[in-house]
Amino acid sequence: MARGGTKRKIEIKKRETKEQRAVAYSKRRKTLFSKSAELCCLSGANIAVFVTSPGDKPNVASSFSGHASASEIVDCYFNGTLPPKISGPESKSGFWWTDPDLYSSCDDLSQLDVIEDLIKRTKKDLMDCLEKQEKSRVCCFDSHQNPNSSSQAVTMYQNTSKPLDGSSQVIYGGESSSGQSRYLVNKDVGNCLWETKKENNLIMSVPQETEQTQSIINVDGGDEGQSFWDELCDEDMFGLNNGEDDVMIDIGEFLNEIESGES
Amino acid sequence: MGRRKVTHQLISDNATRRVTFRKRKHGLLKKLNELTILCGLRACAIIYSDYEEGPEVWPNRKEVRVLLNRFRALPVEKQTKFMMDQKDLMNRMIQDAKKRLEKEQMHSRAMELGLIASSNDIRDADYSEDLIKAADVVEKKIKVIRERIKAVESGAAILMIE
């Protein structure tokens, strides 16, 4: 080593004095933790290291250089698996494929292949999802209803909707006081009643039946009120709000994780 | 030191990443082992990786379980008192570096003063404070030299050259 201290061979056995032990402890703990930080950083592993202090006190110094806190890792050890954080330092805004520096950091062909593969897969998944949307859309109701005519809404689609089996989608709309909106709903209902659902503040005025169905109908994200077509025209192209496509949700969550958890 | 360049981010190449993981993990556990022996401590490590199904654990499951139970039994403040993550490590390194910088700065200051003191043409009122400090340094040196002279005259050996 060219720098500062010389590299002496130290016998690996317990140090004699308390001071010696304390010194060794502080120095070595520092390197230990920085090495575990490196390991975790470079290989994306989730690590927790626990070290007691050499005094007689039951103090504990811990490093959770991993991507999660030490307590989390401890809990996971006693229960199940950890949520891995393998995501690289991708760009914080936008999607990973819009990053202009995506290719500049690639040193060899294999990395470019990896990127190409990822992009292809993403595209394929999106195409599949679009196809599914096209096929299973039942009816697209574009209404300019009077928001006060709640009774009208109830009987609406029972006649016009095709009977569906398995997982299917229904797009039905109602006009809220704030404007026109359409819901994209993913339903797994076999025998469920097909009834429309009014928007937020109008829900109260809807008769009982509808409210019951609402509990069966699982609208994830539909309360936001943004329709499929609106979103498609947005910047946020792939934010389909029904959680149908796992890949897309991954990317979204991806970025959220990075934003919230990047150290 | 180090034969290869190390980027401080996730390694993109899968093969390299796996090899690096294995090597560094081995080194890490070795260091952990040494620490335990040298200081007579108890320690444990849990490693979750993509390369193995469950957690990899050091030294053995029993010890880990015992230690972790003890850890959990501690009150929360004691648990989190010395909890460190990468940010904390970085901050510590920054602080250490700052301290070293200050030390070096003091040294170089002292040497500057020495230079000023030893130069024959002293410009007046350039750095008045520094001149005073330089004067102090010079006086101290003079004192030391006088004492040496006394000691030598009274027969002590000339051993120490400061």
Coordinates of C-alpha atoms in Angstrom, one line a residue:
Chain A
M1 CA 0.0 0.0 0.0
A2 CA 1.4 3.3 -0.9
R3 CA -0.5 5.4 1.5
G4 CA -0.2 6.3 5.2
G5 CA -0.1 3.3 7.5
T6 CA 2.0 0.3 6.7
K7 CA 0.3 -3.1 6.3
R8 CA 1.3 -5.1 9.3
K9 CA 0.3 -8.7 9.8
I10 CA -1.7 -8.9 12.9
E11 CA -2.2 -12.1 14.7
I12 CA -5.8 -13.0 14.7
K13 CA -6.5 -13.5 18.4
K14 CA -8.1 -11.5 21.1
R15 CA -6.4 -8.3 21.8
E16 CA -4.9 -7.9 25.2
T17 CA -5.9 -4.6 26.6
K18 CA -9.3 -3.0 26.7
E19 CA -7.9 0.0 24.8
Q20 CA -6.4 -2.1 22.1
R21 CA -9.7 -3.8 21.7
A22 CA -11.6 -0.5 21.6
V23 CA -9.2 0.8 19.0
A24 CA -9.4 -2.3 16.9
Y25 CA -13.2 -2.2 17.2
S26 CA -13.6 1.4 16.0
K27 CA -11.3 1.0 13.1
R28 CA -12.5 -2.3 11.9
R29 CA -16.1 -1.6 12.4
K30 CA -15.7 1.4 10.1
T31 CA -14.1 -0.7 7.4
L32 CA -16.6 -3.5 7.9
F33 CA -19.5 -1.2 7.4
S34 CA -18.0 0.5 4.4
K35 CA -17.3 -2.9 2.8
S36 CA -20.8 -4.0 3.4
A37 CA -22.1 -0.8 1.9
E38 CA -20.0 -1.5 -1.2
L39 CA -21.2 -5.0 -1.5
C40 CA -24.8 -4.0 -1.2
C41 CA -24.3 -1.1 -3.6
L42 CA -22.4 -3.1 -6.3
S43 CA -24.4 -6.3 -6.2
G44 CA -27.8 -5.1 -5.1
A45 CA -28.0 -7.5 -2.2
N46 CA -29.9 -6.7 0.9
I47 CA -27.7 -6.9 3.9
A48 CA -27.8 -6.4 7.6
V49 CA -24.8 -6.6 9.9
F50 CA -25.1 -6.6 13.6
V51 CA -22.2 -6.0 15.9
T52 CA -22.1 -5.8 19.7
S53 CA -19.7 -3.4 21.4
P54 CA -16.6 -4.8 23.1
G55 CA -17.4 -3.2 26.4
D56 CA -19.3 -5.1 28.9
K57 CA -22.4 -3.2 28.1
P58 CA -25.0 -4.8 25.9
N59 CA -24.9 -2.0 23.4
V60 CA -25.4 -2.8 19.9
A61 CA -24.2 -1.1 16.8
S62 CA -25.8 -2.1 13.6
S63 CA -25.4 -1.4 10.0
F64 CA -28.2 -2.1 7.6
S65 CA -26.2 -1.1 4.5
G66 CA -28.8 -3.0 2.6
H67 CA -31.6 -1.2 0.9
A68 CA -33.9 -1.7 3.8
S69 CA -33.7 -0.9 7.4
A70 CA -32.3 -3.3 9.9
S71 CA -35.5 -3.8 11.7
E72 CA -37.2 -4.7 8.4
I73 CA -34.6 -7.3 7.6
V74 CA -34.9 -8.8 11.1
D75 CA -38.6 -9.1 10.7
C76 CA -38.3 -10.6 7.3
Y77 CA -35.7 -13.1 8.5
F78 CA -38.2 -14.3 11.1
N79 CA -41.0 -14.4 8.6
G80 CA -40.6 -14.6 4.9
T81 CA -38.8 -13.0 2.0
L82 CA -37.7 -9.4 1.5
P83 CA -38.8 -7.0 -1.2
P84 CA -35.7 -6.8 -3.3
K85 CA -34.5 -3.5 -4.5
I86 CA -32.6 -4.3 -7.5
S87 CA -33.4 -1.2 -9.5
G88 CA -30.5 0.7 -10.7
P89 CA -30.0 4.4 -10.5
E90 CA -32.4 5.1 -13.2
S91 CA -33.6 8.6 -14.1
K92 CA -36.0 10.0 -11.6
S93 CA -38.4 11.6 -14.0
G94 CA -40.0 9.8 -16.9
F95 CA -39.5 6.3 -17.9
W96 CA -36.2 4.5 -18.1
W97 CA -36.3 4.4 -21.8
T98 CA -36.6 8.1 -22.2
D99 CA -33.3 8.6 -20.4
P100 CA -31.0 10.3 -22.9
D101 CA -27.9 8.9 -21.2
L102 CA -29.1 5.3 -21.4
Y103 CA -26.6 4.2 -23.9
S104 CA -23.7 6.4 -23.0
S105 CA -22.8 4.4 -19.9
C106 CA -22.7 1.1 -21.8
D107 CA -19.3 -0.3 -22.1
D108 CA -19.9 -3.3 -24.1
L109 CA -22.4 -5.1 -26.3
S110 CA -23.9 -7.2 -23.6
Q111 CA -25.3 -4.2 -21.8
L112 CA -26.8 -2.9 -25.0
D113 CA -28.4 -6.3 -25.6
V114 CA -29.9 -6.2 -22.1
I115 CA -31.4 -2.8 -22.8
E116 CA -32.7 -3.9 -26.1
D117 CA -34.2 -6.9 -24.6
L118 CA -36.0 -5.0 -21.9
I119 CA -37.4 -2.5 -24.4
K120 CA -38.7 -5.3 -26.6
R121 CA -40.3 -7.0 -23.7
T122 CA -42.0 -3.9 -22.6
K123 CA -43.3 -3.2 -26.0
K124 CA -44.6 -6.7 -26.3
D125 CA -46.4 -6.5 -23.0
L126 CA -48.0 -3.2 -24.0
M127 CA -49.2 -4.6 -27.2
D128 CA -50.8 -7.6 -25.5
C129 CA -52.5 -5.3 -23.1
L130 CA -53.9 -3.1 -25.8
E131 CA -55.2 -6.1 -27.6
K132 CA -56.9 -7.3 -24.5
Q133 CA -58.5 -4.0 -24.0
E134 CA -59.8 -3.9 -27.5
K135 CA -61.3 -7.3 -27.4
S136 CA -63.0 -7.3 -24.1
R137 CA -64.5 -3.8 -24.1
V138 CA -68.2 -4.2 -23.8
C139 CA -69.7 -1.0 -24.3
C140 CA -68.5 2.5 -24.4
F141 CA -71.1 4.7 -23.1
D142 CA -70.7 8.3 -23.7
S143 CA -73.4 10.0 -21.9
H144 CA -74.4 13.5 -21.3
Q145 CA -76.8 12.7 -18.6
N146 CA -78.4 15.1 -16.3
P147 CA -76.6 14.6 -13.1
N148 CA -79.7 14.7 -11.1
S149 CA -81.5 11.9 -12.8
S150 CA -80.2 9.1 -10.5
S151 CA -83.1 6.8 -11.3
Q152 CA -82.1 6.8 -14.9
A153 CA -78.7 5.4 -14.1
V154 CA -79.8 2.3 -12.3
T155 CA -81.5 0.5 -15.1
M156 CA -79.1 1.6 -17.7
Y157 CA -76.9 -1.1 -19.0
Q158 CA -78.7 -4.2 -18.1
N159 CA -80.0 -4.6 -21.5
T160 CA -77.3 -3.3 -23.6
S161 CA -74.4 -5.2 -22.0
K162 CA -73.3 -8.5 -23.3
P163 CA -73.0 -11.3 -20.9
L164 CA -69.4 -11.9 -20.0
D165 CA -67.6 -14.7 -18.5
G166 CA -64.4 -14.7 -16.6
S167 CA -62.6 -11.5 -16.2
S168 CA -63.9 -8.8 -18.3
Q169 CA -64.2 -5.1 -18.5
V170 CA -67.1 -2.8 -18.5
I171 CA -66.8 0.8 -19.3
Y172 CA -69.7 2.7 -18.1
G173 CA -70.1 6.3 -17.5
G174 CA -72.1 8.9 -15.8
E175 CA -71.8 12.5 -15.8
S176 CA -70.6 14.1 -12.6
S177 CA -71.1 17.6 -11.6
S178 CA -67.6 18.2 -12.5
G179 CA -67.9 17.0 -16.0
Q180 CA -67.9 13.9 -18.0
S181 CA -66.0 10.9 -16.9
R182 CA -65.8 7.3 -17.6
Y183 CA -64.7 4.5 -15.5
L184 CA -62.6 1.6 -16.6
V185 CA -63.4 -1.3 -14.4
N186 CA -62.0 -4.7 -14.2
K187 CA -64.5 -7.2 -13.0
D188 CA -64.4 -10.8 -12.2
V189 CA -68.1 -11.1 -11.6
G190 CA -70.0 -14.0 -12.9
N191 CA -73.5 -13.4 -11.9
C192 CA -73.2 -9.9 -10.7
L193 CA -75.7 -7.2 -11.5
W194 CA -74.5 -4.8 -14.1
E195 CA -75.3 -1.4 -12.8
T196 CA -73.8 1.9 -13.3
K197 CA -72.2 3.7 -10.6
K198 CA -72.5 7.4 -10.1
E199 CA -69.6 9.6 -9.3
N200 CA -68.4 10.5 -5.9
N201 CA -70.9 12.9 -4.4
L202 CA -73.8 11.4 -6.2
I203 CA -73.2 8.0 -4.8
M204 CA -75.4 8.8 -1.9
S205 CA -78.3 9.5 -4.0
V206 CA -78.2 6.2 -5.8
P207 CA -80.6 3.6 -4.6
Q208 CA -79.5 0.7 -2.4
E209 CA -78.9 -1.9 -5.1
T210 CA -76.2 0.0 -6.7
E211 CA -74.4 0.6 -3.5
Q212 CA -74.3 -3.1 -2.8
T213 CA -72.9 -3.8 -6.2
Q214 CA -70.3 -1.3 -5.6
S215 CA -68.8 -3.3 -2.8
I216 CA -68.5 -6.2 -5.2
I217 CA -67.2 -4.3 -8.0
N218 CA -63.6 -3.6 -7.4
V219 CA -62.6 -0.3 -8.8
D220 CA -59.0 0.1 -8.2
G221 CA -58.0 3.6 -9.1
G222 CA -61.3 4.3 -10.7
D223 CA -62.2 6.8 -8.1
E224 CA -59.6 9.1 -9.6
G225 CA -62.1 9.6 -12.4
Q226 CA -59.6 9.5 -15.2
S227 CA -60.7 7.6 -18.2
F228 CA -58.8 5.2 -20.3
W229 CA -58.8 7.5 -23.3
D230 CA -57.8 10.5 -21.3
E231 CA -54.9 8.7 -20.0
L232 CA -53.8 7.4 -23.3
C233 CA -53.6 10.9 -24.5
D234 CA -51.6 12.0 -21.6
E235 CA -47.9 12.0 -21.1
D236 CA -48.4 9.2 -18.7
M237 CA -49.3 6.9 -21.5
F238 CA -49.1 3.6 -19.7
G239 CA -50.8 4.5 -16.5
L240 CA -53.8 2.3 -17.1
N241 CA -55.6 2.5 -13.8
N242 CA -56.9 -1.0 -13.4
G243 CA -53.8 -2.8 -12.6
E244 CA -54.3 -5.2 -15.4
D245 CA -50.8 -5.2 -16.8
D246 CA -48.2 -6.3 -14.4
V247 CA -45.4 -4.9 -16.4
M248 CA -46.7 -1.4 -16.4
I249 CA -47.4 -1.3 -12.7
D250 CA -43.9 -2.5 -12.2
I251 CA -42.5 0.4 -14.0
G252 CA -44.6 2.8 -12.2
E253 CA -43.8 1.3 -8.8
F254 CA -40.2 1.1 -9.9
L255 CA -40.0 4.8 -10.2
N256 CA -41.9 5.4 -7.1
E257 CA -39.6 3.2 -5.2
I258 CA -36.6 5.0 -6.6
E259 CA -38.0 8.3 -5.8
S260 CA -38.9 7.5 -2.3
G261 CA -36.2 5.1 -1.4
E262 CA -33.1 6.1 -3.2
S263 CA -30.3 6.8 -0.8
Chain B
M1 CA -4.7 0.8 -4.7
G2 CA -7.0 -1.6 -6.5
R3 CA -6.5 -3.1 -9.9
R4 CA -9.9 -2.3 -11.3
K5 CA -12.0 0.7 -11.6
V6 CA -15.0 0.6 -9.2
T7 CA -18.1 2.4 -10.1
H8 CA -20.3 3.0 -7.1
Q9 CA -23.5 1.8 -8.5
L10 CA -25.1 -1.4 -9.4
I11 CA -23.1 -3.4 -11.8
S12 CA -24.9 -3.8 -15.0
D13 CA -23.2 -6.9 -16.3
N14 CA -24.8 -9.9 -14.7
A15 CA -21.8 -12.2 -14.7
T16 CA -19.5 -9.6 -13.2
R17 CA -22.1 -8.7 -10.6
R18 CA -22.4 -12.3 -9.5
V19 CA -18.6 -12.8 -9.3
T20 CA -18.2 -9.5 -7.4
F21 CA -20.9 -10.5 -5.1
R22 CA -19.3 -13.7 -4.2
K23 CA -15.8 -12.3 -3.8
R24 CA -16.9 -9.4 -1.7
K25 CA -19.2 -11.4 0.4
H26 CA -16.4 -13.8 1.2
G27 CA -14.2 -10.9 2.1
L28 CA -16.9 -9.3 4.2
L29 CA -17.5 -12.4 6.2
K30 CA -13.8 -12.8 6.7
K31 CA -13.5 -9.3 8.1
L32 CA -16.5 -9.9 10.3
N33 CA -14.9 -13.1 11.6
E34 CA -11.7 -11.2 12.4
L35 CA -13.5 -8.5 14.2
T36 CA -15.3 -11.0 16.4
I37 CA -12.0 -12.7 17.3
L38 CA -9.9 -9.6 17.8
C39 CA -12.3 -7.8 20.0
G40 CA -14.1 -10.7 21.6
L41 CA -17.5 -9.6 20.3
R42 CA -20.6 -11.3 19.1
A43 CA -21.8 -10.4 15.7
C44 CA -24.0 -11.7 12.9
A45 CA -24.9 -10.9 9.4
I46 CA -27.9 -11.6 7.2
I47 CA -27.5 -11.4 3.4
Y48 CA -30.4 -11.5 1.0
S49 CA -29.3 -11.8 -2.6
D50 CA -30.7 -12.7 -6.0
Y51 CA -28.3 -15.6 -6.1
E52 CA -29.8 -17.6 -3.4
E53 CA -33.3 -18.4 -2.4
G54 CA -33.3 -17.7 1.3
P55 CA -31.1 -15.4 3.4
E56 CA -27.5 -16.3 3.9
V57 CA -26.6 -16.1 7.4
W58 CA -23.3 -15.8 9.4
P59 CA -22.1 -17.5 11.6
N60 CA -24.9 -20.0 12.0
R61 CA -28.6 -19.8 12.4
K62 CA -28.7 -20.4 16.1
E63 CA -26.3 -17.5 16.9
V64 CA -28.2 -15.2 14.6
R65 CA -31.5 -16.1 16.2
V66 CA -30.1 -15.5 19.7
L67 CA -28.5 -12.2 18.9
L68 CA -31.5 -10.9 16.9
N69 CA -33.8 -11.8 19.8
R70 CA -31.6 -9.9 22.1
F71 CA -31.6 -7.0 19.7
R72 CA -35.4 -7.0 19.4
A73 CA -35.7 -7.1 23.1
L74 CA -33.9 -3.8 23.4
P75 CA -35.9 -0.6 23.7
V76 CA -36.3 1.2 20.4
E77 CA -34.0 4.0 21.3
K78 CA -31.1 1.6 21.9
Q79 CA -31.9 -0.2 18.8
T80 CA -31.7 2.8 16.6
K81 CA -29.0 4.6 18.4
F82 CA -26.2 3.1 16.4
M83 CA -28.1 2.2 13.3
M84 CA -26.2 3.2 10.3
D85 CA -26.9 3.2 6.7
Q86 CA -25.1 4.4 3.7
K87 CA -26.0 7.9 4.2
D88 CA -24.6 7.8 7.8
L89 CA -21.5 6.2 6.6
M90 CA -21.0 8.9 4.1
N91 CA -21.5 11.6 6.6
R92 CA -19.0 10.0 8.9
M93 CA -16.4 9.8 6.2
I94 CA -17.1 13.4 5.4
Q95 CA -16.6 14.4 9.0
D96 CA -13.4 12.5 9.2
A97 CA -12.1 14.0 6.1
K98 CA -13.0 17.5 7.4
K99 CA -11.1 16.9 10.6
R100 CA -8.0 15.8 8.7
L101 CA -8.3 18.8 6.5
E102 CA -8.4 21.1 9.4
K103 CA -5.3 19.4 10.9
E104 CA -3.4 19.8 7.6
Q105 CA -4.5 23.3 7.3
M106 CA -3.1 24.1 10.8
H107 CA 0.2 22.5 9.9
S108 CA 0.5 24.4 6.7
R109 CA -0.4 27.6 8.5
A110 CA 2.3 27.0 11.0
M111 CA 4.8 26.4 8.3
E112 CA 3.8 29.5 6.5
L113 CA 4.4 31.5 9.6
G114 CA 7.7 29.9 9.9
L115 CA 8.6 31.0 6.4
I116 CA 7.5 34.5 7.1
A117 CA 9.5 34.6 10.2
S118 CA 12.6 33.3 8.5
S119 CA 12.5 35.5 5.5
N120 CA 14.7 38.6 5.8
D121 CA 12.6 41.1 4.2
I122 CA 9.5 41.5 6.3
R123 CA 7.0 43.8 4.8
D124 CA 5.2 45.8 7.3
A125 CA 1.6 45.7 7.9
D126 CA 1.0 43.0 5.4
Y127 CA -0.4 40.5 7.7
S128 CA -0.3 42.0 11.1
E129 CA -1.9 39.2 12.9
D130 CA 0.3 36.7 11.2
L131 CA 3.4 38.6 12.0
I132 CA 2.5 38.5 15.7
K133 CA 1.9 34.8 15.5
A134 CA 5.2 34.4 13.6
A135 CA 6.9 36.4 16.3
D136 CA 5.5 34.0 18.9
V137 CA 6.7 31.0 17.0
V138 CA 10.1 32.5 16.7
E139 CA 10.3 33.3 20.3
K140 CA 9.4 29.8 21.2
K141 CA 12.1 28.4 19.0
I142 CA 14.6 30.8 20.5
K143 CA 13.7 29.6 23.9
V144 CA 14.1 26.0 23.0
I145 CA 17.5 26.7 21.4
R146 CA 18.7 28.5 24.5
E147 CA 17.7 25.6 26.7
R148 CA 19.6 23.3 24.4
I149 CA 22.6 25.5 24.6
K150 CA 22.5 25.4 28.4
A151 CA 22.1 21.7 28.4
V152 CA 25.0 21.2 26.0
E153 CA 27.2 23.5 28.0
S154 CA 26.4 21.6 31.1
G155 CA 27.5 18.4 29.4
A156 CA 24.4 16.6 28.2
A157 CA 24.7 14.6 25.0
I158 CA 23.6 16.0 21.7
L159 CA 21.1 13.4 20.8
M160 CA 17.8 14.9 20.0
I161 CA 17.5 16.9 16.9
E162 CA 14.1 18.4 16.7

